[in-house]
Coordinates of C-alpha atoms in Angstrom, one line a residue:
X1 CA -123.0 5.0 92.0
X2 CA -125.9 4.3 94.7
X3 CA -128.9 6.1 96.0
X4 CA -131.4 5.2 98.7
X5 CA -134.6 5.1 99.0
X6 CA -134.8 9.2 98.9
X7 CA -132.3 10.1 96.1
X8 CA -129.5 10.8 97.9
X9 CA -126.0 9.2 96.5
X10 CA -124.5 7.1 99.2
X11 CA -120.6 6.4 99.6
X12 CA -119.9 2.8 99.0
X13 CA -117.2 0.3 98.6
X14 CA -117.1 -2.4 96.0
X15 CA -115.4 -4.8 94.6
X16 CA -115.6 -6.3 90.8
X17 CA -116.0 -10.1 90.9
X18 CA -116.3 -10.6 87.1
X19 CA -118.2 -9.0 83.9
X20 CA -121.8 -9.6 85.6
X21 CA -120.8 -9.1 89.5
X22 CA -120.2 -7.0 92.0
X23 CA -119.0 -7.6 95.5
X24 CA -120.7 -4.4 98.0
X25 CA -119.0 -3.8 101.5
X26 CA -121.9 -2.4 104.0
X27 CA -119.9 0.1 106.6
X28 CA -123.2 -1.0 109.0
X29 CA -125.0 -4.8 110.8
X30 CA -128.3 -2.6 109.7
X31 CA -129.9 -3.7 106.0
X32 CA -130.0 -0.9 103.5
X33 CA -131.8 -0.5 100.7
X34 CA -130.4 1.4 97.6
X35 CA -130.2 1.8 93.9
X36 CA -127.0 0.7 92.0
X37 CA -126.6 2.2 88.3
X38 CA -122.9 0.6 86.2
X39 CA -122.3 3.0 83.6
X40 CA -118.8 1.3 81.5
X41 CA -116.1 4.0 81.6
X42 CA -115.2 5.9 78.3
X43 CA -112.8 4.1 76.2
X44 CA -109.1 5.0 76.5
X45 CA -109.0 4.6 72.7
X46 CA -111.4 7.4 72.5
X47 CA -109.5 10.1 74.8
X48 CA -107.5 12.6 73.2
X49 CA -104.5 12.0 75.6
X50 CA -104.5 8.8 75.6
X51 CA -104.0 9.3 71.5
X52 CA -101.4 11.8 72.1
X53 CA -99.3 9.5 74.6
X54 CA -99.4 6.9 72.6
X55 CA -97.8 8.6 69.6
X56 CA -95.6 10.2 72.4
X57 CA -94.7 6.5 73.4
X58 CA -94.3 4.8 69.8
X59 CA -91.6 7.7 68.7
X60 CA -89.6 7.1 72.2
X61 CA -89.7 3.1 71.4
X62 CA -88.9 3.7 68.1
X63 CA -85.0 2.1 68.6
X64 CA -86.5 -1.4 69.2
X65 CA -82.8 -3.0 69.8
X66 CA -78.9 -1.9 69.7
X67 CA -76.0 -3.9 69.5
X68 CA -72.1 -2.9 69.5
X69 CA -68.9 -5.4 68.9
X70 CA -65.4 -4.3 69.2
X71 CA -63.1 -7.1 67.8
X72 CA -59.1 -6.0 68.8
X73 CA -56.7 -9.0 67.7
X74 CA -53.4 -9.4 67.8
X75 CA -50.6 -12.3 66.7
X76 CA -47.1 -11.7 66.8
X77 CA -43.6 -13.9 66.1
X78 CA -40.5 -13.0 67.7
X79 CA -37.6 -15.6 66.2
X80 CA -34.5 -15.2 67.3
X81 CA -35.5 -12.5 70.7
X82 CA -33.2 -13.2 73.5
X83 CA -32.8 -10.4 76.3
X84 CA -33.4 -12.1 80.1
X85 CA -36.8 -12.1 81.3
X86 CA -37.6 -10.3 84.3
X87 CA -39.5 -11.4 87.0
X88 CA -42.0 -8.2 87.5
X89 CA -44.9 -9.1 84.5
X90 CA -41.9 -10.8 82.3
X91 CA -40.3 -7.5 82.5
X92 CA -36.2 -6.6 82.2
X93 CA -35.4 -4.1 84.5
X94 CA -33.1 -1.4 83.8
X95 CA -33.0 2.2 81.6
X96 CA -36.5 0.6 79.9
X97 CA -38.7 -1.8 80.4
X98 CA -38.6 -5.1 77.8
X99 CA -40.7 -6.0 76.2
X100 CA -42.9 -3.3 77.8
X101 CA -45.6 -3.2 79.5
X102 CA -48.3 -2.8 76.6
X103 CA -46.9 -6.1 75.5
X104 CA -47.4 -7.9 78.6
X105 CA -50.9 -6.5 79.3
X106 CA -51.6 -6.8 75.5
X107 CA -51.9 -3.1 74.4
X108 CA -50.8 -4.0 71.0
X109 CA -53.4 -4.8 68.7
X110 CA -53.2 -4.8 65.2
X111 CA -56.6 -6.0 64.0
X112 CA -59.7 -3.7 64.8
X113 CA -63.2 -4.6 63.9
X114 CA -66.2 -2.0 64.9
X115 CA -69.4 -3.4 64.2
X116 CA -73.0 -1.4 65.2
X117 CA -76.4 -2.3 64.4
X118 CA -79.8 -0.9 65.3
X119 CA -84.0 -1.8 64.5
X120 CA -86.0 0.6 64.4
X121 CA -89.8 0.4 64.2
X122 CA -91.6 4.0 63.9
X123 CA -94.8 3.1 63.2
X124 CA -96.1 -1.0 63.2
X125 CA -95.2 -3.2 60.6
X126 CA -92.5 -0.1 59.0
X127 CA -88.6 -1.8 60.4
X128 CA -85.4 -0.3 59.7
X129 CA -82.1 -2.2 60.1
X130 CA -79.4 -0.4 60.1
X131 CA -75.4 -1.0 60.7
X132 CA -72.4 0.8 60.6
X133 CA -68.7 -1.2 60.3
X134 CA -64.8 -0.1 60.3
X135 CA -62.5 -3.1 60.0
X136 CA -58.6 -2.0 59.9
X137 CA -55.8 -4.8 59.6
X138 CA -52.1 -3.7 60.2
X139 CA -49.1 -5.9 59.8
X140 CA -46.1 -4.6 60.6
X141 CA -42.7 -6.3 60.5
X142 CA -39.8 -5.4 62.3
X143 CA -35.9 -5.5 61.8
X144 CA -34.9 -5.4 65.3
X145 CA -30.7 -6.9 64.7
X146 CA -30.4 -3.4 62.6
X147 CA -29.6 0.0 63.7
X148 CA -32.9 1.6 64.1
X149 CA -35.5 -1.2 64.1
X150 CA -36.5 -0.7 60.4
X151 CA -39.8 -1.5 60.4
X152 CA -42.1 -2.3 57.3
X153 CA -46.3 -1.9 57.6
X154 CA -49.5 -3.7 55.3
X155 CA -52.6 -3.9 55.8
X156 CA -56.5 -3.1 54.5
X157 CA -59.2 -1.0 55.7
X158 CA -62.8 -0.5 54.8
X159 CA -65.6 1.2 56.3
X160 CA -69.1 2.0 55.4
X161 CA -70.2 5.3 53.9
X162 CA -72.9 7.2 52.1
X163 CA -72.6 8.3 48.4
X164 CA -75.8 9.5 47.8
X165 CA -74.8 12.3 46.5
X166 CA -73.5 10.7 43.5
X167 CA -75.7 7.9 43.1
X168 CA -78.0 8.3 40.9
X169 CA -75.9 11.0 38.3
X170 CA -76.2 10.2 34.6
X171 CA -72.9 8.2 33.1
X172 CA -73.3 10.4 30.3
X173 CA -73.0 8.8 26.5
X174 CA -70.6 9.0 23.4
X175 CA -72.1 12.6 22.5
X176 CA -71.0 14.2 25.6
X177 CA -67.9 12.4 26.3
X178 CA -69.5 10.3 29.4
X179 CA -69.9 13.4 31.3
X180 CA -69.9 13.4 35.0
X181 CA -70.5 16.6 37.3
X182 CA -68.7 14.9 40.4
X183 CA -65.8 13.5 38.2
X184 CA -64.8 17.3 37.4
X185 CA -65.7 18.4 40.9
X186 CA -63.2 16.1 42.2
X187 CA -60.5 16.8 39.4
X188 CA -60.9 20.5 40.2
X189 CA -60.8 20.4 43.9
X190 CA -57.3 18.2 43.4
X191 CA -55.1 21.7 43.5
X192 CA -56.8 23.0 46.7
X193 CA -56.2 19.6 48.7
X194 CA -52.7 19.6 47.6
X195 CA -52.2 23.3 48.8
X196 CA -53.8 21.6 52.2
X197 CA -51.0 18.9 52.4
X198 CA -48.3 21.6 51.6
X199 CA -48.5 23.9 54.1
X200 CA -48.7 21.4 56.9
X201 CA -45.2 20.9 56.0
X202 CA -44.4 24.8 55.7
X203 CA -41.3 25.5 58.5
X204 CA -40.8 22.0 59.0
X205 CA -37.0 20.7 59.6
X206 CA -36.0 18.1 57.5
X207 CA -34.8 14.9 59.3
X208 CA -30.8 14.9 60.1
X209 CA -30.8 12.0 57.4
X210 CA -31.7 14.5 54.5
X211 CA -29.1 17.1 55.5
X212 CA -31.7 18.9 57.9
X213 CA -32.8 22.5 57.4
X214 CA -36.3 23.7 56.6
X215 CA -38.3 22.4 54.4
X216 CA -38.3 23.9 50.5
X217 CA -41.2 22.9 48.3
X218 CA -38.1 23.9 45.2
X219 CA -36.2 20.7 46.5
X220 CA -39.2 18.4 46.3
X221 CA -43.0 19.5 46.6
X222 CA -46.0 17.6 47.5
X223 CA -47.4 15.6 44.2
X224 CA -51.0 16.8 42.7
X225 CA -51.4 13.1 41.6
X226 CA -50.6 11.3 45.1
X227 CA -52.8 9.4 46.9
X228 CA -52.1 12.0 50.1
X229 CA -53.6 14.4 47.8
X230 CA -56.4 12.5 45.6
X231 CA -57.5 10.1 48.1
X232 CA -59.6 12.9 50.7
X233 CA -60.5 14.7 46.9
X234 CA -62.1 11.6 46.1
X235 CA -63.6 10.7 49.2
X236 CA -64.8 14.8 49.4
X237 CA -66.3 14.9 46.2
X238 CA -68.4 11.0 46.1
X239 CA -69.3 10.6 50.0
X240 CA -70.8 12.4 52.5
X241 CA -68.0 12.1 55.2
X242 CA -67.4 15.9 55.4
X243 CA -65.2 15.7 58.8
X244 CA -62.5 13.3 57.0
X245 CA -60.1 16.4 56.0
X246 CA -57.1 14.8 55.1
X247 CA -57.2 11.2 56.3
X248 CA -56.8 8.9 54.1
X249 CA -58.2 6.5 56.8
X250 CA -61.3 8.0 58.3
X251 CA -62.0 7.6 61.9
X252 CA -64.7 7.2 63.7
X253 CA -66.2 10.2 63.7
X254 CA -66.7 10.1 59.4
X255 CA -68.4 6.3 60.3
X256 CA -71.8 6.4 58.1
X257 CA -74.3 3.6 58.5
X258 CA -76.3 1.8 55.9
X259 CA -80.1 0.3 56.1
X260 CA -82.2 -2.1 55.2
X261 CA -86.3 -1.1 55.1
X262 CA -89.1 -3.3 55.2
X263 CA -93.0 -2.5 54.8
X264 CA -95.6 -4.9 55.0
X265 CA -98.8 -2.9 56.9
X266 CA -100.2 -2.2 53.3
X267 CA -102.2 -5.9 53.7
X268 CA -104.0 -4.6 56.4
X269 CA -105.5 -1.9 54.3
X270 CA -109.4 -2.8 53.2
X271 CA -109.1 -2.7 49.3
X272 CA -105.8 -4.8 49.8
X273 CA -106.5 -7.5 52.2
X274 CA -109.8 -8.0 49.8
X275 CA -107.0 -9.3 47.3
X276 CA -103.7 -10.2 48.9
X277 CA -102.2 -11.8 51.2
X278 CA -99.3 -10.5 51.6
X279 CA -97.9 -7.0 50.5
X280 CA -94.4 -6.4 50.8
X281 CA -92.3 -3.0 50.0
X282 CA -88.3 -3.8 50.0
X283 CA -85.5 -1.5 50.1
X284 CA -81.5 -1.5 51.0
X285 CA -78.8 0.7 50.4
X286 CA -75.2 -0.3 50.8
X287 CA -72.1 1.7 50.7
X288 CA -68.6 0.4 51.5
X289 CA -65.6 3.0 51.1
X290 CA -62.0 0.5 51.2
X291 CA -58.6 0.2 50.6
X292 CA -57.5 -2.8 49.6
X293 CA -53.8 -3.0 50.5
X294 CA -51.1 -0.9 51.1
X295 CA -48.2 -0.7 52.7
X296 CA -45.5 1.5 53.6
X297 CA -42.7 2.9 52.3
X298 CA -38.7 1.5 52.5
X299 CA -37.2 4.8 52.6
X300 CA -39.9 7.0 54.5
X301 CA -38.4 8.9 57.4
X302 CA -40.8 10.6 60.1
X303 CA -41.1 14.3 60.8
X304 CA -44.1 14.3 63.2
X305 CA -46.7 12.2 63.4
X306 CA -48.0 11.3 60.2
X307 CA -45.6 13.5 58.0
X308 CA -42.6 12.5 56.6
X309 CA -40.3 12.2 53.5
X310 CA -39.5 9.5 50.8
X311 CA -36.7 10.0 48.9
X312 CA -37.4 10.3 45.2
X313 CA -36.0 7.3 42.6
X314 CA -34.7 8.7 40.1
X315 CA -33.0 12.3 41.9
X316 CA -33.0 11.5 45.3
X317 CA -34.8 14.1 46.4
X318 CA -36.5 14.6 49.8
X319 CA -40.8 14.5 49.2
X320 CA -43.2 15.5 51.4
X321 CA -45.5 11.9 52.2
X322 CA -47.2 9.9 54.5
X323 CA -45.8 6.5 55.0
X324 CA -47.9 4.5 53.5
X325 CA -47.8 3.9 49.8
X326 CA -51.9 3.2 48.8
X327 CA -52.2 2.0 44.7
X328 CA -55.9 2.1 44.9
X329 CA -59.1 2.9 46.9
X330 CA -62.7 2.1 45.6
X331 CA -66.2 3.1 46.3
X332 CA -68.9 -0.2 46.7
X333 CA -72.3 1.0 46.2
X334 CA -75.5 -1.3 45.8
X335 CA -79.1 -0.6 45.8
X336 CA -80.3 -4.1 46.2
X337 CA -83.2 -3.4 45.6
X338 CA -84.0 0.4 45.8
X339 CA -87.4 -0.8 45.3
X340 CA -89.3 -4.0 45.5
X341 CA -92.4 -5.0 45.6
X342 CA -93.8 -8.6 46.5
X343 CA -97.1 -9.6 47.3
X344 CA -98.9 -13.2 47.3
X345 CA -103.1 -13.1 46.1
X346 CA -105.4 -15.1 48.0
X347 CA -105.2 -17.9 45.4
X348 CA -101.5 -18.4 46.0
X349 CA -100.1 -16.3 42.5
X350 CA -97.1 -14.9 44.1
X351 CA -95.3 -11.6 41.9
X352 CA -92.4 -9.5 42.5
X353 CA -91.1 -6.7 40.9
X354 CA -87.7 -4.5 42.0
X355 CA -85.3 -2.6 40.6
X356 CA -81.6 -2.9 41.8
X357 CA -78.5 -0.6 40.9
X358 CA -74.7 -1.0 41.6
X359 CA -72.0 0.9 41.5
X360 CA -68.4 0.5 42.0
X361 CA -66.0 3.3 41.7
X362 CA -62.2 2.8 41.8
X363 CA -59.2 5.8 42.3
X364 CA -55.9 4.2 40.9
X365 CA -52.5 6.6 41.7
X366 CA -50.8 4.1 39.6
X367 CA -52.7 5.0 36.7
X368 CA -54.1 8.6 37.7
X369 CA -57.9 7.0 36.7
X370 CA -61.4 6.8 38.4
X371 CA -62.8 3.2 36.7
X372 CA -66.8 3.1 37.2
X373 CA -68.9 0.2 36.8
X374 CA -72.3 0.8 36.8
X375 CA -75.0 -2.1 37.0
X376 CA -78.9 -1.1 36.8
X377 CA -81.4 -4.0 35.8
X378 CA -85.1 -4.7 36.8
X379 CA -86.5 -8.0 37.5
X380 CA -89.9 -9.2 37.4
X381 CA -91.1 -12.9 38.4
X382 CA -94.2 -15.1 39.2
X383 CA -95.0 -18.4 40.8
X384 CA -98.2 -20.0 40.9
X385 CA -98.8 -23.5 42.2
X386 CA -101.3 -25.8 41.4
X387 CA -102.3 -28.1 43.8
X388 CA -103.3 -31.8 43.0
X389 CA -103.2 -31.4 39.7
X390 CA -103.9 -34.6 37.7
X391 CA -101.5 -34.3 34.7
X392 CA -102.5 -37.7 32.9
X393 CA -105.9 -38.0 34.2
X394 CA -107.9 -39.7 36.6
X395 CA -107.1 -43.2 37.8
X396 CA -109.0 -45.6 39.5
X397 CA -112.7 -43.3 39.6
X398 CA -115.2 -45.0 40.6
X399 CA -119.5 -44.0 41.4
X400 CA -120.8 -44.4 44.1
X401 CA -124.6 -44.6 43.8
X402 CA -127.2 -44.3 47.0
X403 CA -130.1 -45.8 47.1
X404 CA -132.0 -42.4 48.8
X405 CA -132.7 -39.1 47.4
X406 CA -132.0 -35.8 48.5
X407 CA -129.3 -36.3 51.2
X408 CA -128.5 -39.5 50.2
X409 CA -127.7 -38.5 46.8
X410 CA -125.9 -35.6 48.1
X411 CA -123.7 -37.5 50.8
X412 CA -122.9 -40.1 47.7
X413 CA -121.5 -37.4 45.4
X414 CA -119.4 -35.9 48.0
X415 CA -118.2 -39.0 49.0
X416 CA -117.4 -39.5 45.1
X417 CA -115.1 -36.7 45.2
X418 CA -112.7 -37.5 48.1
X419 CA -112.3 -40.8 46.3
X420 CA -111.3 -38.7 43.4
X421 CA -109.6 -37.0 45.2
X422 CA -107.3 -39.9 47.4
X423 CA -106.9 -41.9 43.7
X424 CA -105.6 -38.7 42.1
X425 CA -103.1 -37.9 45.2
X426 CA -102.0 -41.8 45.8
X427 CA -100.8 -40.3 49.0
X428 CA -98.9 -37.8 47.3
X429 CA -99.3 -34.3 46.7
X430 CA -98.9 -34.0 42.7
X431 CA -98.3 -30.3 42.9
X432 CA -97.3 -28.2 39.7
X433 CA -95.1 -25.6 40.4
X434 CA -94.7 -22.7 37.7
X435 CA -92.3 -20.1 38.0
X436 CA -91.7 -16.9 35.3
X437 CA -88.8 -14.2 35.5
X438 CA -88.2 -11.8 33.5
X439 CA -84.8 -9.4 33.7
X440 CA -83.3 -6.5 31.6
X441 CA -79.9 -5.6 32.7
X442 CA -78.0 -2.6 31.7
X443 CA -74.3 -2.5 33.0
X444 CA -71.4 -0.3 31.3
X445 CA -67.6 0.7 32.4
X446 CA -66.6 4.1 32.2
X447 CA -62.6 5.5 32.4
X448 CA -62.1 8.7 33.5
X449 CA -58.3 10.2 33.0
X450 CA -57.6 12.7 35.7
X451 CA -54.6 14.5 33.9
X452 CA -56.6 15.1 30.4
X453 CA -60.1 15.4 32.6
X454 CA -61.2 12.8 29.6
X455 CA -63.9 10.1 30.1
X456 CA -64.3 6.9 27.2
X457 CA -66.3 3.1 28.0
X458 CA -64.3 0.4 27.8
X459 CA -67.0 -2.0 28.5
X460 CA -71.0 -2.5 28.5
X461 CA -74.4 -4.3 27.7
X462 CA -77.5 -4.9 27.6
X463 CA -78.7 -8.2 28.4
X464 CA -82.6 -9.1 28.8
X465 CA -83.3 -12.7 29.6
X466 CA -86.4 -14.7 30.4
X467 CA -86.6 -18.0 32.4
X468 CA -89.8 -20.4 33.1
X469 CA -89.7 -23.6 34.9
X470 CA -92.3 -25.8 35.7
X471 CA -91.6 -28.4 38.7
X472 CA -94.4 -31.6 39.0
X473 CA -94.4 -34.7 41.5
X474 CA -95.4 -37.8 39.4
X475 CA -95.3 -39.6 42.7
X476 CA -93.5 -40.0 45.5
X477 CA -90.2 -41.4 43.7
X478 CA -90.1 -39.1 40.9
X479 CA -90.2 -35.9 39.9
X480 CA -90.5 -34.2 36.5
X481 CA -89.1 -31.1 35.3
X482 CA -88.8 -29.0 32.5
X483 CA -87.3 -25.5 31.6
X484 CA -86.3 -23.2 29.2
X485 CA -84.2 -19.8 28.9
X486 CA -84.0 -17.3 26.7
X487 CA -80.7 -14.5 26.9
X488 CA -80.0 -11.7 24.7
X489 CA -76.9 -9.7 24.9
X490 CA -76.1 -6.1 23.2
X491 CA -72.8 -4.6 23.3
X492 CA -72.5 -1.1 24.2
X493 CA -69.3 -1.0 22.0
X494 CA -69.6 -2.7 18.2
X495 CA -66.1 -2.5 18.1
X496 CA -65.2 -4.9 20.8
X497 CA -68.0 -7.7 20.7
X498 CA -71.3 -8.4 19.0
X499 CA -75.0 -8.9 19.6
X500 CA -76.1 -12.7 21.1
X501 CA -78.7 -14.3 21.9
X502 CA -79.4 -17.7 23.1
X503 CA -81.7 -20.3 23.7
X504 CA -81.5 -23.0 26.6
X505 CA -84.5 -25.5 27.1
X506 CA -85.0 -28.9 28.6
X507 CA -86.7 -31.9 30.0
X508 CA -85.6 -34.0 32.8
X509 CA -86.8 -36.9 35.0
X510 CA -85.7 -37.5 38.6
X511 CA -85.8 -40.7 39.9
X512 CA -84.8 -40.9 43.9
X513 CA -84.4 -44.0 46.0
X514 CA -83.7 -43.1 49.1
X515 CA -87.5 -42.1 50.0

């Protein structure tokens, strides 16, 4: 602002040179005198809306990046194929085109690979990975010399899922029979998804091959124990894809995505960057729904779309199923960890402490089971390293005396010390390196029967094991080492095995030269 000489403000234009100078632009040839006040403008930390548009601004730059991949591959053989080739896109003219055009423009993929990821970052130093994947392989192989083109299908699928739901439920013990909530959920649910699968084929034809007519559930009815049936139970009653109805291969809509969370803002905090530093919060979650193989059946024959008949083995019978013929589907579930915590003190003692859990549950229609595995162990370890350390003592000291007090002496002691120093080191850094785990592991394998609804272990442990190592650089050709670990193994089942422990410790020398 300006004033003249009688107070009143005067309309200026100006110019900011640097911190201490400003550049004034008279309107007039005439000199004027007048009184310049700076007062610095208020903060924008300190206004309310610049606050509020900042939070505004963080939450819409929360999704820091996105990516997307579509993989579609496809290989084929065709030995023996020998129609003309036609000159329009290798095309045969006539009632249809051969190959086809989806051939020639390569429509027909077999292999299809969906891969997203994301970062997000809500609030600084908080990111969030996350990724979402559905992989499908088909190979088909077709008869094409026979009436009909038989045709005969493989392949794998997996996708990624949530199972939260189910995660963290109690196996159960020998008192209550293993119990599970979701095991009896699923075997209850079982007579309502096979109702589902029936009436889709409710006034259906059969095909002209089984001797036509409508379909009658007394001549061959959908099986309670099929994987048409248990496979969307299962998937129902241990994930969260709610929209997979009766799919046995979810699509993209049912497409969950797992994550990956990392924290390390708490070292910015007063009482821990006094201490640490480096503070570190972990956590990742994993869940992988597949089907190993399958393939599809000899003597299928299509109704519509994905509903057909097989004909039964021993009677012959027409039976309502899809084509393919699935032996197994499994659950992949890993918290790895669900929480860890590392963190590194100013005088370089690193420690870390997590707790992981797996879990992998396994449908067989072979043998009408759910198999869980469950894994849960926690794991605690610390490093420290010691730099220069002088294992055998000091070598080649020697004083150094001055002839003049105060400084003198002061200049020849700390001149003492880096010779103590170099003769310890011999240019090289004789760092001991110490390292301590500790680990207790629990893991036990549960069968569940789905006809009897009856749950036994047919596997387990308890392990607890403790490791310590200590690395140290002798010089620059060799290293010493020693180590020693500790293992303890109890069975969950006295029956089957027995409790172990042992004992592994050494001492070796490493002699290298090549340096």
């Amino acid at each position: 602002t300006a004033k003249d000489a009688d107070g009143k403000a005067i309309d200026v234009r100006w110019k900011k040179v640097d911190d201490n100078k400003i550049k004034i632009f008279n309107k007039t040839d005439s000199t004027i005198r007048m009184k310049l006040t700076v007062t610095p403008k208020e903060p924008l930390d300190d206004k309310r809306w610049y606050k509020t548009a900042q939070c505004v601004a963080r939450v819409l730059m929360t999704a820091r990046s996105f990516s997307i991949s579509y993989r579609d591959q496809y290989a084929m053989m065709l030995p023996g194929f020998m129609p003309v080739i036609g000159k329009a896109f290798g095309q045969r003219s006539g009632d249809a085109l051969a190959p086809g055009l989806d051939f020639a423009f390569g429509m027909t993929g077999d292999t299809q690979d969906l891969q997203l990821r994301m970062t997000l970052e809500p609030v600084n130093n908080l990111k969030i990975d996350l990724n979402a994947s559905r992989t499908q392989t088909t190979a088909k192989s077709i008869q094409y010399m026979y009436q009909g083109n038989p045709t005969t299908q493989s392949g794998s699928f997996t996708m990624t899922t949530l199972s939260l739901g189910s995660a963290f439920e109690g196996m159960g013990d020998a008192a209550n029979g293993y119990h599970s909530a979701t095991f009896e959920k699923f075997v209850r649910s079982l007579d309502g998804y096979r109702d589902r699968v029936e009436a889709q084929y409710v006034g259906q034809q059969y095909p002209a091959a089984l001797g036509g007519g409508k379909f009658d559930p007394a001549k061959g009815a959908v099986d309670k124990y099929s994987g048409d049936v248990m496979i969307p139970a299962f998937l129902n009653a241990y994930t969260g894809m709610g929209s997979v109805g009766l799919n046995i291969f979810p699509t993209l809509a049912s497409l969950l995505p797992n994550w990956t969370v990392r924290y390390s803002g708490l070292s910015q905090l007063p009482w821990f960057r006094d201490l640490f530093k480096s503070v570190n919060i972990n956590h990742s979650y994993k869940s992988i729904y597949s089907v190993g193989a399958y393939q599809s059946y000899s003597t299928w024959l299509a109704l519509n779309g994905d509903l057909g008949f097989v004909q039964d083995a021993a009677t012959g019978s027409p039976i309502p199923s899809s084509m393919f013929n699935v032996s197994m589907v499994s659950i992949n579930e890993s918290f790895s960890p669900l929480l860890g915590l590392s963190v590194t003190t100013l005088n370089n003692l690193t420690a870390e402490i997590k707790y992981n859990q797996t879990r992998q549950l396994s449908l067989s229609m072979t043998s009408v089971q759910v198999n869980e595995a469950i894994s849960k162990d926690w794991v605690l370890g610390f490093g420290y390293k010691i730099n220069n350390f002088d294992l055998f003592g000091p070598r080649g000291r020697k004083k150094l005396k001055s002839k003049k007090q105060g400084d003198g002496q002061q200049q020849g002691s700390q001149n003492s010390q880096n010779n103590r120093g170099q003769a310890a080191r011999g240019g090289v850094n004789r760092d001991l390196n110490l390292r301590l785990d500790l680990s207790f592991r629990k893991q036990a394998a549960i069968t569940r029967d789905i006809a009897t609804m009856t749950s036994s272990a047919s596997s387990g442990n308890s392990a607890f094991k403790l490791s310590f190592s200590a690395d140290y650089t002798l010089s620059r050709l060799v290293t010493m080492s020693f180590y020693y670990d500790m293992q303890t193994n109890t069975p969950l089942l006295s029956s089957s095995s027995y409790p172990t422990t042992t004992h592994d410790f050494g001492f070796n020398v490493k002699l290298s030269l090549t340096r």
